[in-house]
Amino acid sequence: MAADDSNDALSHANGWRPGNSLLVVCFGEMLIDFVPSVGGVSLAEAPAFEKAAGGAPANVAVGISRLGGSAAFVGKVGDDEFGYMLANILKQNNVDNSGVRFDHNARTALAFVTNRADGEREFLFFRHPSADMLLHESELDVELISKAKIFHYGSISLIDEPCKSAHLAAMKIAKNSGSILSYDPNLRLPLWPSAEAAREGIMNIWDQADIIKISEEEITFLTGGEDPNDDNVVLDRLFHPNLKLLIVTEGSEGCRYFTKEFRGRVAGVKVKAVDTTGAGDAFVGGILFCLASDPNLYKDEERLRQALLFANVCGAVTVTKRGAIPALPTKEAVLSLLTQAAS
């Protein structure tokens, strides 16, 4: 990564003031992750587990708030100890939780997740059904969603009714209110009835998003096995006429970006990784934090590159600690790593 890129991002990042930040509303699931107490083991090999707040949209909301931005979360948890714990974690992290609902009949979702020694992530979900799947359209906080400058969501909330209908209704409310729609599919194949159902469900709302972030693995999946490194595959198969910005994350290598006018790559920042959980959500939180302060930055390639470097560093800081929400960085931590990279 070029030092001048870091210097540019550093100077620009100082302009992303919390007071300038418009509201980002994140919609979807919030759950309890159970993570092995030691790294590099399968779920069966784990000697013990530690509980941590999880769920990609909630992680993104906390990520934005921790950077100094304005964020709210809309979703449903169980009327149980874990559900109240999650709502309190949002509040403690200055995320507006007024859109959180509590289900009296279903429990808060649980997920056991590990990064095995071979580098593969392993998931085991308990959602039969869980509270997040049971959010009804009538329970949406319409006023809160209408205030969003950016409305962010994933695809897990599209799998089951009634949450699917609530998700689609929330998107419509946000769009009609002038929100930028931000989509991170966050593919979790075991939760879908089949691979084909996942592909269809994720792509059904593809054309409505203004901003999309996807991983290389998701490109391969959504295109039926095509090369994720081929920019033409991305442009031909996944870029749509209404899209303002498409971002392909490449882990520690950084990211690629595509707009109607330009495309390119921004290198990552090398750090010693301890736990990659939440890195993608930290990246999304970083770029949405920048967009909430500067909604037209995708039109200027230099400003966009600086914002993407900032987001890359958000992801890099996160992998140096265990867990998702506990590891999400402050703006000071991001600027500190940017300073190191620039020197």
Tab-separated table of C-alpha atoms in Angstrom:
chain	number	residue	atom	x	y	z
A	1	MET	CA	0.000	0.000	0.000
A	2	ALA	CA	1.397	3.392	-0.994
A	3	ALA	CA	2.248	5.758	1.862
A	4	ASP	CA	0.611	8.676	0.032
A	5	ASP	CA	-2.687	6.739	-0.049
A	6	SER	CA	-2.463	6.452	3.748
A	7	ASN	CA	-1.643	10.142	4.137
A	8	ASP	CA	-4.598	11.112	1.916
A	9	ALA	CA	-6.939	8.851	3.869
A	10	LEU	CA	-5.575	10.201	7.136
A	11	SER	CA	-6.198	13.829	6.201
A	12	HIS	CA	-9.630	13.040	4.781
A	13	ALA	CA	-10.611	10.883	7.761
A	14	ASN	CA	-10.085	13.854	10.049
A	15	GLY	CA	-12.876	15.557	8.089
A	16	TRP	CA	-15.354	12.759	8.845
A	17	ARG	CA	-16.748	14.387	11.954
A	18	PRO	CA	-19.461	12.684	14.061
A	19	GLY	CA	-21.540	15.860	13.931
A	20	ASN	CA	-21.653	15.650	10.130
A	21	SER	CA	-22.790	12.031	10.170
A	22	LEU	CA	-26.309	11.256	8.955
A	23	LEU	CA	-28.339	8.339	10.323
A	24	VAL	CA	-27.656	4.773	9.162
A	25	VAL	CA	-30.425	2.287	10.007
A	26	CYS	CA	-29.379	-1.389	9.968
A	27	PHE	CA	-32.078	-4.036	9.563
A	28	GLY	CA	-31.952	-7.767	10.277
A	29	GLU	CA	-30.718	-10.311	12.761
A	30	MET	CA	-28.991	-9.937	16.104
A	31	LEU	CA	-28.022	-13.089	17.948
A	32	ILE	CA	-25.639	-14.730	20.381
A	33	ASP	CA	-22.436	-16.168	18.918
A	34	PHE	CA	-20.747	-18.925	20.897
A	35	VAL	CA	-17.041	-18.918	20.032
A	36	PRO	CA	-14.475	-21.539	21.182
A	37	SER	CA	-12.259	-20.391	24.043
A	38	VAL	CA	-9.232	-21.439	21.972
A	39	GLY	CA	-8.513	-20.776	18.290
A	40	GLY	CA	-8.007	-23.176	15.400
A	41	VAL	CA	-10.357	-25.953	16.520
A	42	SER	CA	-13.554	-27.443	15.131
A	43	LEU	CA	-16.774	-27.025	17.100
A	44	ALA	CA	-16.510	-30.652	18.268
A	45	GLU	CA	-12.924	-30.132	19.468
A	46	ALA	CA	-13.655	-26.894	21.371
A	47	PRO	CA	-13.060	-27.340	25.134
A	48	ALA	CA	-15.409	-24.461	26.021
A	49	PHE	CA	-17.293	-21.567	24.438
A	50	GLU	CA	-17.575	-17.866	25.188
A	51	LYS	CA	-20.740	-15.948	24.338
A	52	ALA	CA	-20.633	-12.771	22.270
A	53	ALA	CA	-23.180	-10.528	20.580
A	54	GLY	CA	-23.410	-11.209	16.862
A	55	GLY	CA	-25.459	-10.788	13.703
A	56	ALA	CA	-24.014	-8.869	10.765
A	57	PRO	CA	-26.482	-5.922	10.627
A	58	ALA	CA	-26.107	-5.336	14.375
A	59	ASN	CA	-22.313	-5.529	14.084
A	60	VAL	CA	-22.412	-2.900	11.339
A	61	ALA	CA	-24.591	-0.591	13.458
A	62	VAL	CA	-22.176	-0.832	16.405
A	63	GLY	CA	-19.230	-0.385	14.034
A	64	ILE	CA	-20.639	2.896	12.710
A	65	SER	CA	-21.444	4.182	16.192
A	66	ARG	CA	-18.010	3.276	17.567
A	67	LEU	CA	-16.397	5.307	14.786
A	68	GLY	CA	-18.459	8.292	15.911
A	69	GLY	CA	-21.345	7.953	13.474
A	70	SER	CA	-25.103	7.819	13.993
A	71	ALA	CA	-26.695	4.356	13.814
A	72	ALA	CA	-29.915	2.544	14.670
A	73	PHE	CA	-30.867	-1.136	14.578
A	74	VAL	CA	-34.238	-2.613	13.608
A	75	GLY	CA	-34.923	-6.281	14.346
A	76	LYS	CA	-36.345	-8.780	16.802
A	77	VAL	CA	-34.902	-10.764	19.701
A	78	GLY	CA	-36.442	-13.083	22.262
A	79	ASP	CA	-38.145	-11.912	25.433
A	80	ASP	CA	-35.347	-13.641	27.330
A	81	GLU	CA	-32.054	-12.904	29.095
A	82	PHE	CA	-30.061	-13.023	25.869
A	83	GLY	CA	-32.504	-10.726	24.075
A	84	TYR	CA	-32.303	-8.063	26.775
A	85	MET	CA	-28.531	-8.452	26.872
A	86	LEU	CA	-28.343	-7.723	23.136
A	87	ALA	CA	-30.638	-4.691	23.357
A	88	ASN	CA	-28.470	-3.358	26.188
A	89	ILE	CA	-25.268	-3.899	24.187
A	90	LEU	CA	-26.734	-1.722	21.414
A	91	LYS	CA	-27.617	0.968	23.969
A	92	GLN	CA	-24.175	0.798	25.615
A	93	ASN	CA	-22.621	1.351	22.190
A	94	ASN	CA	-24.825	4.390	21.470
A	95	VAL	CA	-26.892	2.595	18.837
A	96	ASP	CA	-30.562	3.634	18.780
A	97	ASN	CA	-32.422	0.440	19.796
A	98	SER	CA	-35.945	1.885	19.678
A	99	GLY	CA	-36.656	-0.308	16.635
A	100	VAL	CA	-35.900	-3.548	18.521
A	101	ARG	CA	-38.888	-5.772	19.265
A	102	PHE	CA	-39.143	-8.695	21.730
A	103	ASP	CA	-40.928	-11.957	20.911
A	104	HIS	CA	-42.707	-13.687	23.802
A	105	ASN	CA	-42.863	-17.106	22.140
A	106	ALA	CA	-39.509	-17.589	20.379
A	107	ARG	CA	-35.995	-17.485	21.766
A	108	THR	CA	-33.100	-15.273	20.721
A	109	ALA	CA	-31.102	-17.017	17.980
A	110	LEU	CA	-27.865	-18.810	18.863
A	111	ALA	CA	-24.935	-19.579	16.574
A	112	PHE	CA	-21.835	-21.615	17.316
A	113	VAL	CA	-18.992	-20.412	15.101
A	114	THR	CA	-15.301	-21.257	14.805
A	115	ASN	CA	-12.304	-20.620	12.576
A	116	ARG	CA	-10.733	-24.055	12.117
A	117	ALA	CA	-7.017	-24.717	11.762
A	118	ASP	CA	-7.503	-25.212	7.993
A	119	GLY	CA	-8.832	-21.662	7.732
A	120	GLU	CA	-12.458	-22.662	7.123
A	121	ARG	CA	-15.267	-21.201	9.192
A	122	GLU	CA	-17.763	-23.620	10.708
A	123	PHE	CA	-21.294	-22.652	11.759
A	124	LEU	CA	-24.023	-24.364	13.763
A	125	PHE	CA	-27.269	-22.403	14.090
A	126	PHE	CA	-30.175	-22.761	16.525
A	127	ARG	CA	-33.176	-21.064	14.862
A	128	HIS	CA	-36.295	-23.288	15.031
A	129	PRO	CA	-37.658	-20.638	14.662
A	130	SER	CA	-35.798	-17.868	16.481
A	131	ALA	CA	-37.204	-14.461	17.339
A	132	ASP	CA	-35.414	-12.597	14.522
A	133	MET	CA	-37.355	-14.669	11.955
A	134	LEU	CA	-40.692	-13.558	13.436
A	135	LEU	CA	-40.568	-9.786	12.949
A	136	HIS	CA	-43.859	-8.660	11.409
A	137	GLU	CA	-44.383	-5.715	9.089
A	138	SER	CA	-46.784	-4.236	11.659
A	139	GLU	CA	-43.923	-4.089	14.197
A	140	LEU	CA	-41.677	-1.882	12.040
A	141	ASP	CA	-40.731	1.521	13.414
A	142	VAL	CA	-41.747	3.430	10.286
A	143	GLU	CA	-40.696	6.813	11.665
A	144	LEU	CA	-37.183	5.572	12.491
A	145	ILE	CA	-36.706	3.890	9.101
A	146	SER	CA	-37.939	7.035	7.332
A	147	LYS	CA	-35.166	9.073	8.970
A	148	ALA	CA	-32.393	6.894	7.516
A	149	LYS	CA	-29.961	8.516	5.094
A	150	ILE	CA	-28.630	4.989	4.530
A	151	PHE	CA	-30.689	1.822	5.053
A	152	HIS	CA	-28.468	-1.269	5.370
A	153	TYR	CA	-29.503	-4.933	5.288
A	154	GLY	CA	-28.384	-8.481	4.533
A	155	SER	CA	-30.109	-11.553	3.120
A	156	ILE	CA	-30.690	-13.753	6.194
A	157	SER	CA	-33.855	-11.758	6.963
A	158	LEU	CA	-35.188	-12.767	3.515
A	159	ILE	CA	-35.212	-16.515	4.225
A	160	ASP	CA	-38.428	-16.935	6.233
A	161	GLU	CA	-41.815	-15.318	6.680
A	162	PRO	CA	-42.969	-13.129	8.324
A	163	CYS	CA	-39.537	-11.453	8.459
A	164	LYS	CA	-39.137	-11.515	4.673
A	165	SER	CA	-42.261	-9.384	4.182
A	166	ALA	CA	-41.144	-7.034	6.959
A	167	HIS	CA	-37.737	-6.703	5.267
A	168	LEU	CA	-39.259	-5.875	1.873
A	169	ALA	CA	-41.660	-3.378	3.461
A	170	ALA	CA	-38.802	-1.679	5.340
A	171	MET	CA	-36.812	-1.360	2.100
A	172	LYS	CA	-39.813	0.270	0.431
A	173	ILE	CA	-40.293	2.738	3.310
A	174	ALA	CA	-36.588	3.654	3.198
A	175	LYS	CA	-36.513	4.020	-0.590
A	176	ASN	CA	-39.641	6.193	-0.603
A	177	SER	CA	-38.023	8.385	2.074
A	178	GLY	CA	-34.966	8.976	-0.108
A	179	SER	CA	-32.580	6.611	1.685
A	180	ILE	CA	-29.528	5.077	0.029
A	181	LEU	CA	-30.044	1.285	0.095
A	182	SER	CA	-26.962	-0.695	1.166
A	183	TYR	CA	-26.834	-4.498	0.740
A	184	ASP	CA	-24.356	-7.052	2.066
A	185	PRO	CA	-25.747	-10.487	1.166
A	186	ASN	CA	-23.642	-12.142	3.902
A	187	LEU	CA	-24.284	-15.641	2.526
A	188	ARG	CA	-24.945	-18.281	5.185
A	189	LEU	CA	-25.847	-21.286	3.062
A	190	PRO	CA	-26.833	-23.648	5.949
A	191	LEU	CA	-29.732	-21.330	6.816
A	192	TRP	CA	-31.348	-21.555	3.366
A	193	PRO	CA	-33.519	-24.497	2.233
A	194	SER	CA	-31.176	-25.068	-0.732
A	195	ALA	CA	-28.370	-23.422	-2.700
A	196	GLU	CA	-30.831	-22.528	-5.452
A	197	ALA	CA	-33.200	-20.900	-2.940
A	198	ALA	CA	-30.281	-18.869	-1.573
A	199	ARG	CA	-29.198	-17.724	-5.031
A	200	GLU	CA	-32.738	-16.768	-5.996
A	201	GLY	CA	-33.523	-15.080	-2.671
A	202	ILE	CA	-30.342	-12.998	-2.688
A	203	MET	CA	-30.723	-11.943	-6.336
A	204	ASN	CA	-34.456	-11.125	-6.085
A	205	ILE	CA	-33.687	-7.754	-4.455
A	206	TRP	CA	-30.307	-7.188	-6.148
A	207	ASP	CA	-31.518	-4.499	-8.546
A	208	GLN	CA	-32.964	-2.337	-5.779
A	209	ALA	CA	-29.684	-1.646	-3.965
A	210	ASP	CA	-27.628	1.521	-4.460
A	211	ILE	CA	-24.536	0.046	-2.791
A	212	ILE	CA	-23.558	-3.628	-2.647
A	213	LYS	CA	-20.643	-5.262	-0.858
A	214	ILE	CA	-19.797	-8.865	-1.737
A	215	SER	CA	-16.947	-11.296	-1.109
A	216	GLU	CA	-15.079	-13.347	-3.705
A	217	GLU	CA	-16.797	-16.512	-2.445
A	218	GLU	CA	-20.199	-14.883	-2.921
A	219	ILE	CA	-19.324	-13.937	-6.514
A	220	THR	CA	-18.453	-17.562	-7.259
A	221	PHE	CA	-21.706	-18.728	-5.661
A	222	LEU	CA	-24.006	-16.154	-7.251
A	223	THR	CA	-22.529	-16.584	-10.762
A	224	GLY	CA	-22.622	-20.380	-10.635
A	225	GLY	CA	-18.867	-20.886	-10.374
A	226	GLU	CA	-17.376	-18.099	-12.495
A	227	ASP	CA	-13.979	-16.530	-11.715
A	228	PRO	CA	-14.395	-13.885	-8.941
A	229	ASN	CA	-11.107	-12.225	-9.976
A	230	ASP	CA	-12.391	-11.429	-13.459
A	231	ASP	CA	-13.680	-7.841	-13.449
A	232	ASN	CA	-15.766	-8.560	-16.535
A	233	VAL	CA	-17.641	-11.308	-14.673
A	234	VAL	CA	-18.443	-8.828	-11.902
A	235	LEU	CA	-19.559	-6.127	-14.335
A	236	ASP	CA	-21.534	-8.405	-16.662
A	237	ARG	CA	-23.235	-10.541	-14.035
A	238	LEU	CA	-23.547	-8.402	-10.922
A	239	PHE	CA	-23.424	-4.699	-11.787
A	240	HIS	CA	-26.906	-3.298	-12.473
A	241	PRO	CA	-28.031	0.056	-13.966
A	242	ASN	CA	-29.224	1.539	-10.653
A	243	LEU	CA	-26.059	0.674	-8.754
A	244	LYS	CA	-23.928	3.539	-7.444
A	245	LEU	CA	-21.131	1.410	-5.969
A	246	LEU	CA	-20.207	-2.282	-5.981
A	247	ILE	CA	-17.418	-3.379	-3.634
A	248	VAL	CA	-15.688	-6.765	-3.718
A	249	THR	CA	-13.822	-7.537	-0.491
A	250	GLU	CA	-10.688	-9.662	-0.708
A	251	GLY	CA	-9.836	-10.204	2.964
A	252	SER	CA	-6.356	-9.030	3.925
A	253	GLU	CA	-5.626	-8.163	0.281
A	254	GLY	CA	-8.042	-5.217	0.371
A	255	CYS	CA	-10.947	-4.588	-1.996
A	256	ARG	CA	-12.012	-3.790	-5.559
A	257	TYR	CA	-14.562	-1.135	-6.438
A	258	PHE	CA	-16.847	-0.568	-9.417
A	259	THR	CA	-18.975	2.473	-10.268
A	260	LYS	CA	-20.518	3.586	-13.564
A	261	GLU	CA	-17.475	5.814	-14.197
A	262	PHE	CA	-14.463	3.952	-12.815
A	263	ARG	CA	-13.084	0.831	-11.187
A	264	GLY	CA	-9.964	-0.086	-9.261
A	265	ARG	CA	-8.391	-1.779	-6.262
A	266	VAL	CA	-7.362	-0.519	-2.828
A	267	ALA	CA	-4.737	-2.612	-1.033
A	268	GLY	CA	-5.241	-3.892	2.482
A	269	VAL	CA	-3.122	-3.223	5.539
A	270	LYS	CA	-1.059	-6.113	6.890
A	271	VAL	CA	-1.606	-7.024	10.549
A	272	LYS	CA	-1.231	-10.159	12.681
A	273	ALA	CA	-4.694	-11.757	12.580
A	274	VAL	CA	-6.082	-13.302	15.768
A	275	ASP	CA	-9.752	-13.757	14.781
A	276	THR	CA	-11.368	-12.787	11.460
A	277	THR	CA	-14.916	-12.767	12.897
A	278	GLY	CA	-16.564	-9.421	12.191
A	279	ALA	CA	-13.891	-8.120	9.807
A	280	GLY	CA	-16.358	-7.812	6.910
A	281	ASP	CA	-18.891	-6.067	9.138
A	282	ALA	CA	-16.200	-3.652	10.361
A	283	PHE	CA	-15.354	-2.901	6.715
A	284	VAL	CA	-19.035	-2.188	5.931
A	285	GLY	CA	-19.335	-0.048	9.055
A	286	GLY	CA	-16.274	1.909	7.927
A	287	ILE	CA	-17.473	2.644	4.410
A	288	LEU	CA	-21.036	3.486	5.552
A	289	PHE	CA	-19.626	5.805	8.240
A	290	CYS	CA	-17.746	7.653	5.488
A	291	LEU	CA	-20.782	7.720	3.173
A	292	ALA	CA	-23.043	9.033	5.951
A	293	SER	CA	-20.669	12.000	6.293
A	294	ASP	CA	-20.088	12.416	2.536
A	295	PRO	CA	-22.991	10.786	0.607
A	296	ASN	CA	-21.593	11.658	-2.843
A	297	LEU	CA	-18.050	10.387	-2.301
A	298	TYR	CA	-18.639	7.493	-4.754
A	299	LYS	CA	-18.675	10.105	-7.563
A	300	ASP	CA	-15.073	11.168	-6.864
A	301	GLU	CA	-12.560	8.345	-7.284
A	302	GLU	CA	-9.925	9.865	-5.010
A	303	ARG	CA	-12.390	10.414	-2.151
A	304	LEU	CA	-13.782	6.921	-2.688
A	305	ARG	CA	-10.299	5.363	-2.546
A	306	GLN	CA	-9.584	7.171	0.717
A	307	ALA	CA	-12.869	5.953	2.213
A	308	LEU	CA	-12.176	2.366	1.097
A	309	LEU	CA	-8.709	2.474	2.635
A	310	PHE	CA	-10.313	3.714	5.864
A	311	ALA	CA	-12.760	0.773	5.650
A	312	ASN	CA	-9.910	-1.677	4.948
A	313	VAL	CA	-8.162	-0.446	8.097
A	314	CYS	CA	-11.395	-0.882	10.099
A	315	GLY	CA	-11.352	-4.542	9.064
A	316	ALA	CA	-7.632	-4.882	9.821
A	317	VAL	CA	-7.959	-3.497	13.361
A	318	THR	CA	-10.864	-5.877	14.026
A	319	VAL	CA	-8.921	-9.058	13.209
A	320	THR	CA	-6.280	-8.239	15.829
A	321	LYS	CA	-8.786	-9.005	18.637
A	322	ARG	CA	-11.242	-11.812	19.415
A	323	GLY	CA	-14.975	-11.528	18.790
A	324	ALA	CA	-16.931	-9.196	16.512
A	325	ILE	CA	-18.473	-6.361	18.552
A	326	PRO	CA	-15.693	-6.267	21.201
A	327	ALA	CA	-13.107	-5.938	18.409
A	328	LEU	CA	-14.808	-3.219	16.336
A	329	PRO	CA	-12.508	-0.176	16.238
A	330	THR	CA	-12.825	3.405	17.358
A	331	LYS	CA	-11.903	6.120	14.875
A	332	GLU	CA	-8.753	6.740	16.950
A	333	ALA	CA	-7.629	3.110	16.511
A	334	VAL	CA	-8.177	3.346	12.744
A	335	LEU	CA	-6.259	6.626	12.486
A	336	SER	CA	-3.428	5.146	14.566
A	337	LEU	CA	-3.012	2.218	12.153
A	338	LEU	CA	-3.303	4.573	9.173
A	339	THR	CA	-0.536	6.692	10.688
A	340	GLN	CA	1.675	3.610	11.070
A	341	ALA	CA	0.980	2.607	7.469
A	342	ALA	CA	1.838	6.107	6.251
A	343	SER	CA	5.195	6.240	8.052
